[in-house]
């Protein structure tokens, strides 16, 4: 396409059919060739002009800060002060800091208990939404409604629902004959409560993504499976799931990235002790620790090191996931 | 055996028994109803809590039915805590971010979809790769920059980094690859149209549905954004709704939980209204952006 476009428009008038000398020597010739040059320039430069805003914005607010964070992570930097070279000390400090390992473990556990149920429930929901339904539009919008809620609003509401003394969740547990749960200062209940907020906000969103992928699965596959006597559950496992595997991988990656960055939910859930991730750091995530180091303690170098560890973690997870995806892709082909 | 299955009479019942053609049974409605209830209950309870006194909200058991205090709480949040100013700030920020993202993403998406240029593939890969970089990686230098510029608590410190997003570029490219016939672009060029004319008269009209969807998605995202605005703006300066809410929740102004939840309601209701009106299109947009990747 590229060459044909350029050939046809490179010089006006059209070079495809050699123009007669008469038109070539026409009165408008200098103007035409200037226009031709302008045209060629337009053709060549325009694509770069069109993509430039993205790359300029990214260079200024993405790439430069990314590298600068890396540079800062090798320095001792106080808020407003001049950086002093520290080498890898910020990183070795992290390796011996129990706060860092605690935050890393919390990020991991909260990530797992929010991502896994969320995606499994989304798969189930998408399967249900895929039936011929009355009120389909209502169900779709209803499960997507949490997506319209902000982290802040959702967390403040759930913090009340999970309140140990007067929250509705403990009341409901009480009516069902269970003892009240300490959703704030016990480690696992607090992490479960925070994961619930994440799961609540994102399950419907993921379900709709799965639903769209399911609707693209060729009907013939189900027919063939039905012919072979596969039950509907069997069809779901053996036709639907493998067919939408790329979409599942997409949601796993997006959710993992989200889980690694978890910040607002634990911070606001913790109220006055939110920045340290609860009274005993029981739900302090890497992002929270980074914020605490940078903006409360004022150690921007250490905060930068935490940020870079997060990037390395994401690269590691991304590498593992693409390896898994490749081995899965290799299987059906062979 | 194989032959008979191709007979029309065999095919029709089989089709109906398979996959999405199947009618939902009562169990499906029960499960979906439960899911809808869990999705909507926290939103409903937010309204309930915003209509009681602060004392009543923190009394066991918490209220389940709306009370009489909604308008008192609203006017308090509006006047004392200045949720009104935060609402205006958030609308300004989200609108600017949405308009500029849609504009620049459409231009870049058009270039990546239909214009030949050197390095196109590599640059597109770079665009996609930038989506995985967490914002944590850039906030420290950004904070230093806006401090040096004296932009702390200025809305431009939130708007400028979000002028265009990789997701938008990718989204528009995916749409235009299929929706815009290259012949249209070529024909316009043959007629002597320069690139901006082509964008205005050919690309924008074709891309309008996708631009609308992207605009809504970006607006929702910018409206709800928390991490960077929380660092760049303060609750006492000119906060967005989310930053103001964080201030309320941390008890800077008040510990009245009813007012806190009234603030949450103020931040949620505008988007819920948008969803109620445009829900179908947003649903379509979310699925369109994700499946093709």
Coordinates of C-alpha atoms in Angstrom, one line a residue:
Chain A
X1 CA 0.0 0.0 0.0
X2 CA 2.8 2.3 1.0
X3 CA 4.6 2.3 -2.2
X4 CA 1.5 2.5 -4.4
X5 CA 0.4 5.5 -2.5
X6 CA 3.7 7.2 -2.7
X7 CA 4.1 6.4 -6.4
X8 CA 0.7 7.7 -7.3
X9 CA 1.0 10.9 -5.3
X10 CA 4.7 11.5 -5.2
X11 CA 4.6 13.9 -8.0
X12 CA 1.5 15.5 -9.2
X13 CA 0.2 15.2 -11.8
X14 CA 0.0 11.4 -11.8
X15 CA 3.2 9.7 -13.0
X16 CA 1.4 6.4 -13.6
X17 CA 0.3 7.5 -17.0
X18 CA 3.1 9.7 -18.4
X19 CA 1.4 13.0 -18.9
X20 CA 1.6 14.7 -22.3
X21 CA 4.2 17.4 -22.7
X22 CA 1.5 19.9 -23.3
X23 CA 0.1 19.6 -19.8
X24 CA 3.7 19.4 -18.4
X25 CA 4.5 22.7 -19.9
X26 CA 1.3 24.2 -18.8
X27 CA 1.1 27.6 -17.1
X28 CA 0.5 26.1 -13.6
X29 CA 3.7 24.1 -13.5
X30 CA 5.7 25.8 -10.8
X31 CA 2.8 25.9 -8.5
X32 CA 2.1 22.3 -9.2
X33 CA 5.6 21.2 -8.4
X34 CA 5.6 23.2 -5.2
X35 CA 2.4 21.5 -4.4
X36 CA 4.0 18.2 -5.2
X37 CA 6.8 18.9 -2.8
X38 CA 4.4 19.9 -0.2
X39 CA 2.5 16.8 -0.8
X40 CA 5.5 14.5 -0.4
X41 CA 6.4 16.3 2.8
X42 CA 2.9 16.0 4.0
X43 CA 2.9 12.2 3.3
X44 CA 6.2 11.7 5.0
X45 CA 5.9 13.9 8.0
X46 CA 2.3 13.6 8.9
X47 CA 2.4 10.1 10.5
X48 CA 5.2 11.3 12.8
X49 CA 3.3 14.4 13.7
X50 CA 0.2 12.4 14.5
X51 CA 2.0 10.0 16.9
X52 CA 4.2 12.8 18.3
X53 CA 1.8 13.9 21.1
X54 CA 1.8 10.4 22.6
X55 CA 5.5 10.0 22.5
X56 CA 6.2 13.5 23.8
X57 CA 3.9 13.0 26.7
X58 CA 5.3 9.6 27.4
X59 CA 8.9 11.0 27.2
X60 CA 8.2 13.8 29.5
X61 CA 5.9 12.2 32.1
X62 CA 6.8 8.5 31.6
X63 CA 10.2 7.7 30.4
X64 CA 12.2 10.5 31.8
X65 CA 10.7 10.1 35.3
X66 CA 11.2 6.3 35.0
X67 CA 14.9 6.7 34.4
X68 CA 15.2 9.5 36.9
X69 CA 13.6 7.3 39.5
X70 CA 16.3 4.7 38.7
X71 CA 19.0 7.3 39.1
X72 CA 17.5 8.5 42.4
X73 CA 17.3 5.0 43.7
X74 CA 21.1 5.0 43.7
X75 CA 21.2 8.1 45.9
X76 CA 20.3 9.4 49.3
X77 CA 17.7 12.1 48.6
X78 CA 15.6 14.0 51.1
X79 CA 12.5 16.0 50.0
X80 CA 13.9 19.2 48.6
X81 CA 17.5 18.3 49.2
X82 CA 20.4 17.5 46.9
X83 CA 21.0 13.8 46.0
X84 CA 24.2 12.1 47.3
X85 CA 25.6 9.0 45.7
X86 CA 24.8 5.8 47.6
X87 CA 25.3 3.1 45.1
X88 CA 23.2 0.0 45.6
X89 CA 22.8 0.7 49.3
X90 CA 19.1 1.5 49.0
X91 CA 18.5 -1.9 47.5
X92 CA 20.6 -3.8 50.0
X93 CA 18.8 -1.9 52.8
X94 CA 15.5 -3.1 51.3
X95 CA 16.8 -6.7 51.3
X96 CA 17.4 -6.5 55.1
X97 CA 14.3 -4.5 55.9
X98 CA 11.5 -6.5 57.5
X99 CA 9.0 -3.8 56.4
X100 CA 9.9 -4.4 52.8
X101 CA 9.5 -8.2 53.0
X102 CA 6.3 -7.7 54.9
X103 CA 4.9 -5.3 52.2
X104 CA 6.1 -7.7 49.5
X105 CA 4.3 -10.6 51.1
X106 CA 1.1 -8.5 51.7
X107 CA 1.1 -7.3 48.1
X108 CA 1.4 -10.9 47.0
X109 CA -1.3 -12.4 49.3
X110 CA -3.8 -9.6 48.8
X111 CA -3.1 -9.8 45.0
X112 CA -3.8 -13.6 45.0
X113 CA -7.0 -13.4 47.2
X114 CA -8.4 -10.6 45.1
X115 CA -7.4 -11.7 41.6
X116 CA -8.1 -15.4 41.7
X117 CA -11.7 -15.3 43.0
X118 CA -12.4 -12.2 40.9
X119 CA -11.4 -13.8 37.6
X120 CA -13.1 -17.2 38.5
X121 CA -16.4 -15.4 39.4
X122 CA -16.1 -13.3 36.3
X123 CA -15.8 -16.4 34.2
X124 CA -18.9 -17.9 35.8
X125 CA -20.8 -14.6 35.5
X126 CA -19.9 -14.3 31.8
X127 CA -21.1 -17.9 31.2
X128 CA -24.4 -17.1 32.8
X129 CA -24.8 -13.8 30.9
X130 CA -24.1 -15.7 27.7
X131 CA -27.5 -17.6 28.0
X132 CA -30.6 -16.2 26.3
X133 CA -31.9 -14.0 29.1
X134 CA -34.7 -11.7 29.9
X135 CA -33.4 -8.4 31.2
X136 CA -30.0 -9.0 29.8
X137 CA -29.2 -5.3 29.6
X138 CA -30.1 -4.8 33.3
X139 CA -27.9 -7.6 34.5
X140 CA -25.0 -6.3 32.4
X141 CA -25.2 -2.8 33.6
X142 CA -25.9 -4.0 37.2
X143 CA -22.7 -6.0 37.4
X144 CA -20.7 -3.2 35.8
X145 CA -22.0 -0.5 38.1
X146 CA -19.2 -1.0 40.7
X147 CA -16.8 -0.1 37.9
X148 CA -18.3 3.4 37.9
X149 CA -17.4 3.7 41.6
X150 CA -14.1 5.2 42.6
X151 CA -11.5 3.5 44.8
X152 CA -12.1 6.2 47.4
X153 CA -15.9 6.0 47.5
X154 CA -16.0 2.2 47.4
X155 CA -13.4 1.9 50.1
X156 CA -15.2 4.3 52.4
X157 CA -18.4 2.4 52.0
X158 CA -16.9 -1.0 52.6
X159 CA -14.9 0.3 55.6
X160 CA -18.3 1.0 57.2
X161 CA -19.8 -2.3 56.1
X162 CA -16.8 -4.2 57.5
X163 CA -16.6 -2.2 60.8
X164 CA -16.1 -4.6 63.6
X165 CA -18.4 -2.9 66.1
X166 CA -21.4 -1.7 64.0
X167 CA -20.8 -2.9 60.4
X168 CA -23.5 -4.8 58.6
X169 CA -21.3 -7.7 57.8
X170 CA -20.6 -8.5 61.4
X171 CA -24.3 -8.0 62.1
X172 CA -25.2 -10.5 59.4
X173 CA -22.7 -12.9 60.8
X174 CA -24.2 -12.5 64.2
X175 CA -27.7 -13.2 62.9
X176 CA -26.3 -16.4 61.3
X177 CA -24.9 -17.4 64.7
X178 CA -21.2 -16.6 64.1
X179 CA -18.9 -14.6 66.3
X180 CA -18.0 -11.1 65.1
X181 CA -14.8 -10.9 63.1
X182 CA -12.1 -8.3 63.7
X183 CA -11.9 -6.9 60.1
X184 CA -9.5 -4.2 61.0
X185 CA -6.6 -5.3 63.1
X186 CA -6.5 -9.1 62.4
X187 CA -4.2 -9.7 59.5
X188 CA -6.2 -12.2 57.3
X189 CA -9.7 -10.7 57.9
X190 CA -8.3 -7.2 57.0
X191 CA -6.6 -8.5 53.9
X192 CA -9.8 -10.4 52.9
X193 CA -11.8 -7.2 53.4
X194 CA -9.5 -5.2 51.2
X195 CA -9.5 -7.9 48.6
X196 CA -13.3 -7.8 48.7
X197 CA -13.3 -4.2 47.6
X198 CA -11.0 -4.9 44.7
X199 CA -13.1 -8.0 43.7
X200 CA -16.3 -6.0 44.0
X201 CA -15.1 -3.2 41.7
X202 CA -13.6 -5.4 39.0
X203 CA -15.6 -8.7 38.7
X204 CA -18.3 -7.3 36.4
X205 CA -15.8 -5.5 34.2
X206 CA -13.8 -8.7 33.7
X207 CA -17.1 -10.7 33.2
X208 CA -18.0 -8.4 30.3
X209 CA -14.6 -8.9 28.7
X210 CA -15.1 -12.6 29.0
X211 CA -18.6 -12.4 27.6
X212 CA -17.5 -10.6 24.5
X213 CA -14.8 -13.3 23.9
X214 CA -17.3 -16.1 24.5
X215 CA -19.6 -14.6 21.9
X216 CA -16.8 -14.8 19.3
X217 CA -16.4 -18.5 19.8
X218 CA -17.5 -20.3 16.6
X219 CA -20.9 -22.1 17.1
X220 CA -19.6 -25.1 15.2
X221 CA -17.3 -26.0 18.0
X222 CA -20.3 -26.4 20.3
X223 CA -22.1 -28.4 17.7
X224 CA -19.3 -30.8 17.3
X225 CA -18.9 -31.1 21.1
X226 CA -22.6 -31.8 21.5
X227 CA -22.4 -34.4 18.8
X228 CA -19.7 -36.1 20.7
X229 CA -22.0 -36.2 23.6
X230 CA -20.3 -33.5 25.7
X231 CA -22.4 -32.1 28.6
X232 CA -22.8 -28.4 28.9
X233 CA -20.3 -28.3 31.8
X234 CA -17.9 -30.3 29.6
X235 CA -18.5 -27.9 26.7
X236 CA -17.7 -25.0 29.0
X237 CA -14.4 -26.7 30.1
X238 CA -13.3 -28.1 26.8
X239 CA -14.6 -25.6 24.3
X240 CA -15.3 -22.2 25.9
X241 CA -12.2 -22.0 28.2
X242 CA -9.6 -23.0 25.6
X243 CA -11.2 -20.7 23.0
X244 CA -11.0 -17.7 25.2
X245 CA -7.5 -18.4 26.6
X246 CA -5.9 -15.3 25.1
X247 CA -8.6 -13.1 26.7
X248 CA -8.1 -14.9 30.0
X249 CA -4.3 -14.3 29.8
X250 CA -5.1 -10.6 29.0
X251 CA -7.2 -10.2 32.2
X252 CA -4.6 -12.1 34.3
X253 CA -1.9 -9.7 33.1
X254 CA -4.1 -6.6 33.7
X255 CA -5.2 -7.8 37.1
X256 CA -1.7 -8.7 38.1
X257 CA -0.5 -5.2 37.2
X258 CA -3.3 -3.7 39.1
X259 CA -2.7 -5.9 42.2
X260 CA 1.0 -5.0 42.2
X261 CA 0.1 -1.3 42.4
X262 CA -2.5 -1.6 45.1
X263 CA -2.6 1.7 47.0
X264 CA -5.8 3.5 47.5
X265 CA -7.9 0.6 49.0
X266 CA -5.5 -0.3 51.8
X267 CA -4.7 3.3 52.5
X268 CA -8.3 4.5 52.9
X269 CA -9.4 1.3 54.5
X270 CA -6.9 1.8 57.3
X271 CA -8.3 5.3 58.1
X272 CA -5.9 7.2 60.3
X273 CA -3.4 4.3 60.3
X274 CA -3.9 3.7 56.6
X275 CA -0.5 5.0 55.4
X276 CA 1.3 2.4 57.4
X277 CA -1.1 -0.3 56.3
X278 CA -2.9 -0.8 59.6
X279 CA -1.7 -0.6 63.2
X280 CA 0.6 -3.5 62.7
X281 CA 1.4 -3.0 59.0
X282 CA -0.8 -6.0 58.4
X283 CA -2.0 -4.7 55.0
X284 CA 0.9 -2.5 54.0
X285 CA 1.6 -3.0 50.3
X286 CA 4.6 -2.0 48.3
X287 CA 2.9 1.1 47.0
X288 CA 2.0 2.2 50.5
X289 CA 5.5 1.5 51.8
X290 CA 6.9 3.6 48.9
X291 CA 4.6 6.4 49.7
X292 CA 5.4 6.2 53.4
X293 CA 9.2 6.2 52.7
X294 CA 8.9 9.1 50.2
X295 CA 6.4 11.4 51.6
X296 CA 6.2 10.6 55.4
X297 CA 9.9 9.7 56.1
X298 CA 11.2 11.9 53.3
X299 CA 13.6 9.2 52.0
X300 CA 13.0 9.6 48.3
X301 CA 16.0 7.5 47.3
X302 CA 14.6 4.5 49.2
X303 CA 11.2 5.1 47.8
X304 CA 12.7 5.1 44.3
X305 CA 14.4 1.8 45.0
X306 CA 11.0 0.3 46.0
X307 CA 9.5 1.7 42.8
X308 CA 12.2 0.0 40.7
X309 CA 11.7 -3.3 42.6
X310 CA 8.1 -3.1 41.6
X311 CA 9.0 -2.7 37.9
X312 CA 11.4 -5.6 38.2
X313 CA 8.7 -7.7 39.8
X314 CA 6.3 -6.8 37.0
X315 CA 8.9 -7.7 34.3
X316 CA 9.5 -11.0 36.1
X317 CA 5.8 -11.8 36.3
X318 CA 5.4 -10.7 32.7
X319 CA 8.2 -13.0 31.6
X320 CA 6.8 -16.0 33.5
X321 CA 3.3 -15.3 32.0
X322 CA 4.6 -15.1 28.4
X323 CA 6.5 -18.3 28.9
X324 CA 3.3 -20.0 30.1
X325 CA 1.4 -18.5 27.2
X326 CA 3.9 -19.8 24.8
X327 CA 3.9 -23.3 26.2
X328 CA 0.1 -23.3 26.1
X329 CA 0.1 -22.0 22.5
X330 CA 2.6 -24.7 21.5
X331 CA 0.3 -27.5 22.8
X332 CA -2.8 -27.2 20.5
X333 CA -0.5 -26.7 17.5
X334 CA 1.4 -29.9 18.0
Chain B
X1 CA -22.8 -40.4 10.0
X2 CA -20.9 -37.3 9.1
X3 CA -23.2 -36.7 6.2
X4 CA -26.4 -36.8 8.1
X5 CA -25.1 -34.1 10.4
X6 CA -25.1 -31.7 7.5
X7 CA -28.7 -32.2 6.8
X8 CA -30.6 -29.0 7.7
X9 CA -33.1 -30.9 9.9
X10 CA -30.2 -32.2 12.1
X11 CA -28.6 -28.9 12.3
X12 CA -31.4 -26.8 13.7
X13 CA -32.0 -28.6 17.0
X14 CA -28.3 -29.0 17.5
X15 CA -27.7 -25.3 17.2
X16 CA -30.3 -24.5 19.7
X17 CA -28.8 -26.9 22.3
X18 CA -25.4 -25.4 22.0
X19 CA -23.7 -22.6 24.0
X20 CA -25.2 -19.2 23.9
X21 CA -28.3 -20.3 22.1
X22 CA -29.5 -21.9 25.2
X23 CA -32.3 -20.4 27.3
X24 CA -31.5 -19.6 30.9
X25 CA -33.1 -21.7 33.5
X26 CA -34.3 -20.5 36.9
X27 CA -31.0 -21.2 38.6
X28 CA -29.3 -18.8 36.2
X29 CA -31.7 -16.1 37.2
X30 CA -31.1 -16.8 40.9
X31 CA -27.3 -16.7 40.5
X32 CA -27.4 -13.5 38.3
X33 CA -29.9 -11.9 40.7
X34 CA -27.5 -12.6 43.6
X35 CA -24.6 -11.2 41.6
X36 CA -26.6 -8.0 40.8
X37 CA -27.6 -7.7 44.4
X38 CA -24.0 -7.9 45.6
X39 CA -23.0 -5.3 42.9
X40 CA -25.8 -2.9 43.8
X41 CA -26.1 -3.3 47.6
X42 CA -23.0 -1.2 48.6
X43 CA -24.3 1.6 46.3
X44 CA -27.7 1.4 47.8
X45 CA -26.3 1.4 51.3
X46 CA -24.2 4.4 50.5
X47 CA -27.4 6.3 49.8
X48 CA -28.9 4.9 53.1
X49 CA -25.9 6.0 55.1
X50 CA -25.9 9.5 53.5
X51 CA -29.5 10.0 54.7
X52 CA -28.9 9.4 58.4
X53 CA -27.1 11.3 61.2
X54 CA -23.5 10.5 61.8
X55 CA -24.5 9.0 65.2
X56 CA -27.0 6.7 63.6
X57 CA -24.6 5.4 61.0
X58 CA -22.1 4.2 63.6
X59 CA -24.8 2.6 65.8
X60 CA -25.2 -1.2 65.8
X61 CA -26.9 -2.5 63.8
X62 CA -26.3 -0.1 60.9
X63 CA -29.4 1.2 59.2
X64 CA -30.9 -0.6 56.2
X65 CA -33.5 1.9 55.2
X66 CA -33.1 5.5 54.1
X67 CA -33.5 8.1 56.8
X68 CA -34.6 11.8 56.7
X69 CA -31.2 13.5 56.7
X70 CA -30.1 13.3 53.1
X71 CA -30.5 17.0 52.2
X72 CA -29.0 18.2 55.5
X73 CA -26.0 16.1 54.8
X74 CA -25.8 17.2 51.2
X75 CA -25.9 20.8 52.1
X76 CA -23.3 20.3 54.8
X77 CA -20.9 18.5 52.5
X78 CA -21.5 21.1 49.9
X79 CA -20.9 24.1 52.0
X80 CA -18.7 23.1 54.9
X81 CA -16.5 20.6 53.2
X82 CA -16.6 22.1 49.8
X83 CA -17.5 19.0 47.8
X84 CA -19.0 21.4 45.3
X85 CA -15.6 22.9 44.4
X86 CA -14.2 19.3 44.2
X87 CA -17.0 18.4 41.9
X88 CA -16.2 21.3 39.6
X89 CA -12.5 20.5 39.7
X90 CA -13.1 16.8 38.9
X91 CA -15.4 17.7 36.0
X92 CA -12.8 20.1 34.5
X93 CA -9.9 17.6 34.9
X94 CA -11.9 14.6 33.5
X95 CA -13.3 16.6 30.6
X96 CA -9.9 18.0 29.6
X97 CA -8.2 14.6 29.9
X98 CA -11.0 12.9 27.9
X99 CA -11.1 15.5 25.1
X100 CA -7.3 15.6 24.6
X101 CA -6.9 11.8 24.9
X102 CA -9.6 11.2 22.3
X103 CA -8.1 13.8 19.9
X104 CA -4.5 12.7 20.2
X105 CA -5.4 9.0 20.4
X106 CA -7.4 9.3 17.2
X107 CA -4.6 11.0 15.3
X108 CA -2.0 8.5 16.5
X109 CA -4.4 5.5 16.0
X110 CA -5.1 6.7 12.5
X111 CA -1.3 6.9 11.8
X112 CA -0.7 3.4 13.2
X113 CA -3.7 1.9 11.4
X114 CA -3.5 3.4 8.0
X115 CA -0.4 5.6 7.3
X116 CA 2.8 4.0 6.1
X117 CA 5.9 5.2 7.9
X118 CA 9.3 3.9 8.9
X119 CA 9.4 2.3 12.3
X120 CA 5.6 1.9 12.6
X121 CA 5.7 -1.6 14.0
X122 CA 8.4 -0.9 16.5
X123 CA 6.7 2.3 17.7
X124 CA 3.4 0.5 18.1
X125 CA 5.1 -2.2 20.2
X126 CA 6.5 0.5 22.3
X127 CA 3.1 2.1 22.8
X128 CA 1.7 -1.3 24.0
X129 CA 4.7 -1.9 26.2
X130 CA 4.3 1.4 28.0
X131 CA 0.9 0.2 29.3
X132 CA 2.6 -2.1 31.8
X133 CA 4.7 0.6 33.5
X134 CA 3.1 1.3 36.9
X135 CA 2.6 5.0 37.8
X136 CA 4.7 4.4 40.9
X137 CA 7.7 4.5 38.7
X138 CA 7.2 8.1 37.8
X139 CA 5.6 9.9 40.7
X140 CA 8.7 10.8 42.6
X141 CA 10.4 12.8 39.8
X142 CA 7.0 14.2 38.8
X143 CA 6.5 15.4 42.3
X144 CA 9.9 17.1 42.2
X145 CA 9.0 18.7 38.9
X146 CA 5.7 20.1 40.0
X147 CA 7.2 21.3 43.2
X148 CA 9.9 23.1 41.3
X149 CA 7.3 24.6 39.0
X150 CA 5.1 25.6 41.9
X151 CA 2.3 23.5 40.6
X152 CA 1.4 21.6 43.8
X153 CA -2.4 21.9 44.1
X154 CA -2.7 23.2 40.6
X155 CA -5.0 21.2 38.4
X156 CA -2.6 21.2 35.4
X157 CA -0.2 18.9 37.4
X158 CA -3.0 16.3 37.1
X159 CA -4.1 17.1 33.6
X160 CA -0.7 17.4 31.7
X161 CA 0.6 13.8 32.4
X162 CA -2.7 12.4 31.2
X163 CA -3.0 14.3 27.9
X164 CA -2.9 11.0 26.0
X165 CA -2.7 7.4 27.1
X166 CA -1.3 4.3 25.4
X167 CA -4.6 2.5 25.9
X168 CA -6.4 5.1 23.9
X169 CA -3.9 5.0 21.0
X170 CA -4.2 1.2 20.9
X171 CA -7.9 1.3 21.2
X172 CA -8.3 3.7 18.3
X173 CA -5.9 1.8 16.1
X174 CA -7.8 -1.4 16.6
X175 CA -11.0 0.3 15.6
X176 CA -9.6 2.1 12.6
X177 CA -7.7 -0.9 11.2
X178 CA -11.1 -2.5 10.5
X179 CA -13.5 0.4 10.2
X180 CA -11.6 2.7 7.9
X181 CA -11.2 1.4 4.3
X182 CA -7.8 2.5 3.0
X183 CA -9.5 3.3 -0.3
X184 CA -11.3 6.2 1.4
X185 CA -8.0 7.7 2.5
X186 CA -6.5 7.1 -0.9
X187 CA -9.4 8.6 -2.8
X188 CA -9.2 11.7 -0.6
X189 CA -5.5 12.1 -1.4
X190 CA -6.2 11.7 -5.1
X191 CA -8.6 14.5 -4.8
X192 CA -5.8 16.6 -3.4
X193 CA -6.7 16.7 0.2
X194 CA -3.9 17.2 2.7
X195 CA -3.6 15.1 5.8
X196 CA -5.5 17.4 8.2
X197 CA -8.4 17.6 5.7
X198 CA -8.5 13.9 5.5
X199 CA -8.5 13.6 9.3
X200 CA -11.4 16.1 9.5
X201 CA -13.5 14.9 6.6
X202 CA -12.7 11.1 6.5
X203 CA -11.2 9.8 9.8
X204 CA -13.3 11.7 12.3
X205 CA -16.7 10.8 10.8
X206 CA -15.7 7.1 10.5
X207 CA -14.1 7.0 14.0
X208 CA -16.9 8.9 15.8
X209 CA -18.5 5.8 17.5
X210 CA -15.1 4.7 18.9
X211 CA -14.2 8.2 19.9
X212 CA -17.4 8.4 21.9
X213 CA -16.7 5.2 23.7
X214 CA -13.1 6.0 24.4
X215 CA -14.2 9.4 25.6
X216 CA -16.5 7.8 28.1
X217 CA -13.9 5.3 29.3
X218 CA -11.2 7.9 29.8
X219 CA -13.7 10.2 31.5
X220 CA -14.6 7.5 34.0
X221 CA -10.9 6.7 34.6
X222 CA -9.9 10.3 35.0
X223 CA -12.9 10.9 37.3
X224 CA -11.9 8.0 39.6
X225 CA -8.1 8.4 39.4
X226 CA -6.6 8.4 42.8
X227 CA -2.8 7.7 43.2
X228 CA -1.3 10.7 41.4
X229 CA -3.9 13.3 42.2
X230 CA -3.6 12.3 45.9
X231 CA 0.1 13.2 45.7
X232 CA -0.2 16.3 43.5
X233 CA -3.2 17.8 45.2
X234 CA -4.1 18.3 48.8
X235 CA -7.6 18.2 50.4
X236 CA -7.2 21.8 51.6
X237 CA -6.1 23.2 48.3
X238 CA -8.1 22.5 45.1
X239 CA -8.7 18.7 45.3
X240 CA -10.5 16.4 43.0
X241 CA -13.4 14.5 44.5
X242 CA -11.2 11.5 45.2
X243 CA -8.6 13.6 47.1
X244 CA -11.3 15.4 48.9
X245 CA -12.8 12.0 49.9
X246 CA -9.5 10.8 51.2
X247 CA -9.3 13.9 53.3
X248 CA -12.8 13.3 54.7
X249 CA -12.0 9.7 55.4
X250 CA -8.8 10.5 57.2
X251 CA -10.8 12.8 59.5
X252 CA -9.2 16.1 58.6
X253 CA -12.4 18.0 58.6
X254 CA -14.9 15.9 60.3
X255 CA -15.4 12.4 61.7
X256 CA -19.1 12.5 60.9
X257 CA -19.3 9.2 58.9
X258 CA -22.6 10.3 57.4
X259 CA -20.9 13.3 55.8
X260 CA -18.0 11.1 54.6
X261 CA -20.5 8.8 52.9
X262 CA -22.4 11.8 51.5
X263 CA -19.2 12.8 49.9
X264 CA -18.8 9.3 48.5
X265 CA -22.3 9.5 47.1
X266 CA -21.6 12.9 45.5
X267 CA -18.6 11.4 43.7
X268 CA -20.4 8.3 42.6
X269 CA -23.8 9.6 41.5
X270 CA -22.7 11.6 38.4
X271 CA -21.0 8.5 36.9
X272 CA -23.9 6.2 37.8
X273 CA -26.2 8.6 35.9
X274 CA -23.9 8.5 32.9
X275 CA -23.9 4.7 33.2
X276 CA -27.7 4.5 33.4
X277 CA -28.0 6.6 30.2
X278 CA -25.1 5.2 28.2
X279 CA -24.6 1.8 29.9
X280 CA -25.1 -0.2 26.8
X281 CA -22.5 1.8 24.9
X282 CA -20.0 1.6 27.7
X283 CA -20.5 -2.2 27.9
X284 CA -19.9 -2.4 24.2
X285 CA -16.8 -0.2 24.5
X286 CA -15.2 -2.2 27.2
X287 CA -15.6 -5.4 25.3
X288 CA -14.5 -4.0 22.0
X289 CA -11.2 -2.7 23.5
X290 CA -10.3 -5.9 25.2
X291 CA -11.1 -8.8 23.0
X292 CA -9.1 -7.8 20.0
X293 CA -5.8 -7.4 21.8

